[in-house]
Structure formats: structure tokens, C-alpha cells
CSV table of C-alpha atoms in Angstrom, one decimal:
chain,number,residue,atom,x,y,z
A,712,UNK,CA,36.7,-11.2,-36.3
A,713,UNK,CA,37.7,-13.0,-33.1
A,714,UNK,CA,36.3,-11.6,-29.9
A,715,UNK,CA,38.0,-12.6,-26.6
A,716,UNK,CA,36.3,-12.0,-23.3
A,717,UNK,CA,38.3,-12.2,-20.1
A,718,UNK,CA,37.3,-12.2,-16.4
A,719,UNK,CA,37.7,-11.2,-13.7
A,720,UNK,CA,39.3,-7.8,-14.4
A,721,UNK,CA,40.9,-7.8,-11.0
A,722,UNK,CA,41.8,-10.6,-8.7
A,723,UNK,CA,43.3,-10.5,-5.2
A,724,UNK,CA,44.5,-13.6,-3.5
A,725,UNK,CA,46.7,-14.4,-0.5
A,726,UNK,CA,50.1,-15.9,-1.0
A,727,UNK,CA,49.9,-19.6,-1.3
A,728,UNK,CA,46.4,-19.7,-2.6
A,729,UNK,CA,45.4,-20.5,-6.2
A,730,UNK,CA,44.2,-18.1,-8.8
A,731,UNK,CA,42.0,-18.8,-11.8
A,732,UNK,CA,41.4,-16.5,-14.8
A,733,UNK,CA,38.9,-17.4,-17.5
A,734,UNK,CA,38.5,-16.5,-21.1
A,735,UNK,CA,35.9,-17.2,-23.8
A,736,UNK,CA,36.4,-16.8,-27.5
A,737,UNK,CA,33.9,-16.5,-30.4
A,738,UNK,CA,35.6,-18.0,-33.4
A,739,UNK,CA,35.4,-21.8,-33.3
A,740,UNK,CA,38.2,-21.9,-35.9
A,741,UNK,CA,40.7,-20.4,-33.4
A,742,UNK,CA,43.5,-23.0,-32.7
A,743,UNK,CA,46.1,-21.3,-30.6
A,744,UNK,CA,45.6,-19.8,-27.1
A,745,UNK,CA,48.5,-18.1,-25.4
A,746,UNK,CA,48.6,-16.4,-22.0
A,747,UNK,CA,50.8,-13.3,-21.5
A,748,UNK,CA,52.0,-11.7,-18.3
A,749,UNK,CA,52.7,-8.0,-18.2
A,750,UNK,CA,54.7,-6.5,-15.3
A,751,UNK,CA,54.7,-2.8,-14.6
A,752,UNK,CA,56.6,-0.8,-17.3
A,753,UNK,CA,57.2,-3.8,-19.5
A,754,UNK,CA,55.8,-5.5,-22.5
A,755,UNK,CA,53.6,-8.6,-22.3
A,756,UNK,CA,55.6,-11.8,-22.1
A,757,UNK,CA,54.4,-15.3,-23.0
A,758,UNK,CA,54.1,-17.6,-20.0
A,759,UNK,CA,52.2,-20.6,-21.4
A,760,UNK,CA,50.1,-21.5,-24.5
A,761,UNK,CA,47.9,-24.3,-25.6
A,762,UNK,CA,46.7,-25.5,-29.0
A,763,UNK,CA,43.3,-26.8,-29.9
A,764,UNK,CA,44.3,-30.4,-30.1
A,765,UNK,CA,45.2,-30.4,-26.4
A,766,UNK,CA,42.9,-30.1,-23.4
A,767,UNK,CA,45.4,-29.2,-20.7
A,768,UNK,CA,49.0,-28.1,-20.4
A,769,UNK,CA,51.1,-27.6,-17.2
A,770,UNK,CA,54.4,-25.8,-16.6
A,771,UNK,CA,55.4,-26.0,-12.9
A,772,UNK,CA,52.9,-23.8,-11.0
A,773,UNK,CA,50.9,-22.7,-14.0
A,774,UNK,CA,48.4,-24.6,-16.1
A,775,UNK,CA,46.0,-23.9,-18.9
A,776,UNK,CA,42.8,-25.8,-19.7
A,777,UNK,CA,40.8,-25.6,-23.0
A,778,UNK,CA,37.2,-26.6,-23.6
A,779,UNK,CA,36.7,-26.4,-27.3
A,780,UNK,CA,33.0,-27.2,-27.1
A,781,UNK,CA,32.3,-24.4,-24.8
A,782,UNK,CA,34.9,-22.2,-26.4
A,783,UNK,CA,36.6,-21.2,-23.2
A,784,UNK,CA,40.0,-21.6,-21.7
A,785,UNK,CA,41.4,-20.9,-18.3
A,786,UNK,CA,44.7,-20.1,-16.6
A,787,UNK,CA,45.4,-21.7,-13.2
A,788,UNK,CA,48.2,-20.5,-10.9
A,789,UNK,CA,48.9,-22.6,-7.8
A,790,UNK,CA,50.8,-21.7,-4.7
A,791,UNK,CA,50.8,-18.0,-5.7
A,792,UNK,CA,53.7,-15.8,-4.8
A,793,UNK,CA,54.0,-12.0,-4.6
A,794,UNK,CA,56.1,-12.0,-7.8
A,795,UNK,CA,53.0,-13.4,-9.6
A,796,UNK,CA,51.4,-10.0,-9.2
A,797,UNK,CA,51.0,-8.6,-12.7
A,798,UNK,CA,48.4,-8.1,-15.4
A,799,UNK,CA,47.6,-11.3,-17.3
A,800,UNK,CA,46.2,-11.4,-20.8
A,801,UNK,CA,44.6,-14.2,-22.7
A,802,UNK,CA,44.6,-14.3,-26.5
A,803,UNK,CA,43.3,-16.4,-29.4
A,804,UNK,CA,44.4,-16.8,-33.0
A,805,UNK,CA,43.2,-18.7,-35.9
A,806,UNK,CA,46.3,-19.2,-38.0
A,807,UNK,CA,50.0,-18.7,-37.8
A,808,UNK,CA,51.0,-15.3,-39.0
A,809,UNK,CA,47.8,-13.6,-38.1
A,810,UNK,CA,47.5,-11.2,-35.2
A,811,UNK,CA,46.6,-12.1,-31.7
A,812,UNK,CA,43.3,-10.9,-30.3
A,813,UNK,CA,43.7,-10.1,-26.7
A,814,UNK,CA,41.3,-10.1,-23.8
A,815,UNK,CA,41.1,-6.9,-21.7
A,816,UNK,CA,43.4,-8.3,-19.0
A,817,UNK,CA,43.2,-9.4,-15.4
A,818,UNK,CA,45.2,-7.5,-12.7
A,819,UNK,CA,46.3,-10.1,-10.2
A,820,UNK,CA,47.5,-9.0,-6.8
A,821,UNK,CA,49.1,-11.6,-4.5
A,822,UNK,CA,49.3,-10.3,-0.9
A,823,UNK,CA,51.9,-11.8,1.6
B,478,UNK,CA,69.4,-11.6,-29.5
B,479,UNK,CA,68.4,-8.4,-27.6
B,480,UNK,CA,64.8,-8.9,-28.3
B,481,UNK,CA,62.4,-6.4,-29.9
B,482,UNK,CA,63.8,-3.0,-29.5
B,483,UNK,CA,61.6,0.1,-29.4
B,484,UNK,CA,62.5,3.7,-29.3
B,485,UNK,CA,62.0,6.1,-27.8
B,486,UNK,CA,60.8,4.7,-24.4
B,487,UNK,CA,59.1,7.9,-23.6
B,488,UNK,CA,57.8,10.7,-25.8
B,489,UNK,CA,56.1,13.9,-24.7
B,490,UNK,CA,55.0,16.1,-27.6
B,491,UNK,CA,52.6,19.0,-28.2
B,492,UNK,CA,49.3,18.6,-30.0
B,493,UNK,CA,49.7,19.0,-33.7
B,494,UNK,CA,53.3,17.8,-33.8
B,495,UNK,CA,54.5,14.8,-35.8
B,496,UNK,CA,55.5,11.7,-33.7
B,497,UNK,CA,57.6,8.8,-35.0
B,498,UNK,CA,57.9,5.5,-33.1
B,499,UNK,CA,60.5,3.0,-34.0
B,500,UNK,CA,60.8,-0.8,-33.8
B,501,UNK,CA,63.6,-3.2,-34.5
B,502,UNK,CA,62.4,-6.8,-35.0
B,503,UNK,CA,64.1,-9.9,-33.7
B,504,UNK,CA,66.4,-11.3,-36.4
B,505,UNK,CA,64.7,-13.9,-38.5
B,506,UNK,CA,61.1,-12.9,-37.6
B,507,UNK,CA,58.8,-12.2,-40.5
B,508,UNK,CA,55.7,-10.8,-38.8
B,509,UNK,CA,55.4,-7.4,-37.2
B,510,UNK,CA,52.6,-6.1,-35.1
B,511,UNK,CA,51.8,-2.6,-33.7
B,512,UNK,CA,49.5,-2.5,-30.6
B,513,UNK,CA,48.2,0.4,-28.6
B,514,UNK,CA,47.5,0.0,-24.9
B,515,UNK,CA,45.1,2.1,-22.8
B,516,UNK,CA,43.3,1.5,-19.6
B,517,UNK,CA,39.9,1.9,-21.3
B,518,UNK,CA,40.5,-0.3,-24.4
B,519,UNK,CA,43.3,-2.7,-23.4
B,520,UNK,CA,45.6,-4.0,-26.1
B,521,UNK,CA,44.3,-2.9,-29.5
B,522,UNK,CA,45.9,-4.1,-32.7
B,523,UNK,CA,46.7,-1.2,-35.0
B,524,UNK,CA,48.4,-2.9,-38.0
B,525,UNK,CA,50.4,-6.0,-38.8
B,526,UNK,CA,52.8,-6.9,-41.5
B,527,UNK,CA,53.9,-10.3,-42.8
B,528,UNK,CA,57.1,-10.4,-44.9
B,529,UNK,CA,57.1,-6.6,-45.0
B,530,UNK,CA,53.6,-6.4,-46.5
B,531,UNK,CA,50.8,-4.8,-44.5
B,532,UNK,CA,48.1,-7.5,-44.1
B,533,UNK,CA,45.6,-5.8,-41.9
B,534,UNK,CA,45.5,-2.1,-41.0
B,535,UNK,CA,41.8,-2.0,-40.0
B,536,UNK,CA,42.8,-1.0,-36.5
B,537,UNK,CA,44.6,2.1,-37.5
B,538,UNK,CA,42.4,4.9,-36.0
B,539,UNK,CA,42.4,7.3,-38.9
B,540,UNK,CA,44.6,8.8,-41.6
B,541,UNK,CA,46.7,10.5,-39.1
B,542,UNK,CA,48.4,7.2,-38.4
B,543,UNK,CA,50.7,5.5,-40.8
B,544,UNK,CA,53.1,2.5,-40.5
B,545,UNK,CA,56.0,1.3,-42.7
B,546,UNK,CA,58.5,-1.4,-43.0
B,547,UNK,CA,61.3,-0.1,-45.0
B,548,UNK,CA,63.2,-3.4,-44.6
B,549,UNK,CA,62.7,-6.8,-42.9
B,550,UNK,CA,64.1,-5.8,-39.6
B,551,UNK,CA,62.7,-2.3,-39.0
B,552,UNK,CA,59.3,-0.5,-38.7
B,553,UNK,CA,58.0,2.9,-37.9
B,554,UNK,CA,54.7,4.1,-36.7
B,555,UNK,CA,54.0,7.8,-37.5
B,556,UNK,CA,51.3,10.0,-36.1
B,557,UNK,CA,50.8,13.3,-37.9
B,558,UNK,CA,49.3,15.5,-36.5
B,559,UNK,CA,49.2,14.1,-32.9
B,560,UNK,CA,46.3,14.7,-30.6
B,561,UNK,CA,45.9,14.3,-26.8
B,562,UNK,CA,43.7,11.2,-27.3
B,563,UNK,CA,46.6,9.5,-28.9
B,564,UNK,CA,48.3,9.3,-25.5
B,565,UNK,CA,48.9,5.7,-24.8
B,566,UNK,CA,51.6,3.0,-24.6
B,567,UNK,CA,52.5,1.7,-28.1
B,568,UNK,CA,54.0,-1.8,-28.4
B,569,UNK,CA,55.5,-3.5,-31.3
B,570,UNK,CA,55.8,-7.3,-31.4
B,571,UNK,CA,57.4,-9.7,-33.8
B,572,UNK,CA,57.0,-13.4,-34.5
B,573,UNK,CA,58.1,-16.2,-36.7
B,574,UNK,CA,55.6,-18.8,-35.7
B,575,UNK,CA,52.8,-18.3,-33.2
B,576,UNK,CA,54.6,-16.7,-30.2
B,577,UNK,CA,54.7,-13.0,-30.4
B,578,UNK,CA,57.6,-11.2,-28.7
B,579,UNK,CA,56.9,-7.7,-27.4
B,580,UNK,CA,59.1,-4.8,-27.0
B,581,UNK,CA,59.2,-2.6,-23.9
B,582,UNK,CA,56.8,-0.1,-25.4
B,583,UNK,CA,56.8,3.6,-26.0
B,584,UNK,CA,54.8,5.7,-23.6
B,585,UNK,CA,53.4,8.6,-25.6
B,586,UNK,CA,52.0,11.7,-24.0
B,587,UNK,CA,50.4,14.4,-26.2
B,588,UNK,CA,49.8,17.7,-24.4
């Protein structure tokens, strides 16, 4: 099955700096790569996703890049704010209706 | 829509007792996933259903765990008998296409 590796496990940045979280996947057939944000006491929530036919996608301060050849994808958060502090999970999936395989998560702390 | 609704939010039970976790899907969604979250193992898939049919239950730890979908909008996850190592946060999620919507989770503590 699909194996998703995520790093770093913890990341601390100062407010206004950029944060980058990286993930690798094992199954070259995977075609959908979402990123979820989990705040304390809540369930994960989708913040951005990318499909295998696209190399980059942006949504305001967040962006995701995908390198299919290397089988890795990254989350970029610019101009970080304290409210960005949370645990972020990457995931990969092969086909609609199958279950997401999640990375172990990155705990991001943005200090004022 | 109120989103995926899980109950209870918190459950404390004694070892050996039966525990039932409940999940109401978002209306119109046809896939249902149960995940378990711990510090050590992260988000683990336990089982998922598509159109009320269990598709993959390979993540269910052992026979003490069972899950059902009695109808298209509701699911239960039962642990009998419960053990301290089952302590975790259990999430259900539903989807119609690729995006999975998660509930708020049930924090289970087995003492």
C-alpha cells in the first residue's frame, strides 16, 4: 500500500517568516495529494490539495508543489501568523473512494 | 449541513467494558472512514465503507473491534472488550469525491 513520509515532525518559525513542510510517497499511481490542518481539540480540515496533472497550486498565503518524478510534494506557507500554529498532515490517494494515507504530521509553531 | 457529527466527544470507561462510538455522515456522502489518532502512530485508518459496504478493514486491530453502517448516514465503531491500549482519539470522516470531511473526534480513555 501507499506509504507517506512527512518531515519535519516539528517546526518553529517567527511570525512573518515562511514555513515549508515536505512529504514523499511510495506509490507512483497516487494522483491526489491533500493537506490537512488540525487545530487542538478538532478534526483535521482540508486547506489545499493538488492533483497529479498539476505542478503547483496557490491559495493566498499557502501553496503546494508536486514533483511526480521524485514522488514528493511540499506545503509552503508565507507570511506566517500565530493562527497558523497547528498540526499539518499530508496525504496521498490513488483513486476516488479509497482511503487517504496520512503522513505522521508536522507540529508548526509560529511565535510572535 | 452541520458536518460530520460524532458522539460522544469524550468517553471514559473501565477495562473490559464495551464501548460504542457513533458517527453521522454528511448528507449525500457515500464513503465513510474510521481513523484512530495517537501520538505514537499518528492517524491510522481502521476501516472504510463505500456505499455502506466495508471495502478495507485491514486496519482494524483485532476482533475486539467491529464497525457497521446500518444505513447510508450512520455508522458505529464498537470495541468489546476495551483495553487501556485502545485509549486514543477516534475520528470518522465522510466523502463524496476526494475531499474527506472529519468529525470532531471522540477521545476515548480506558482505565
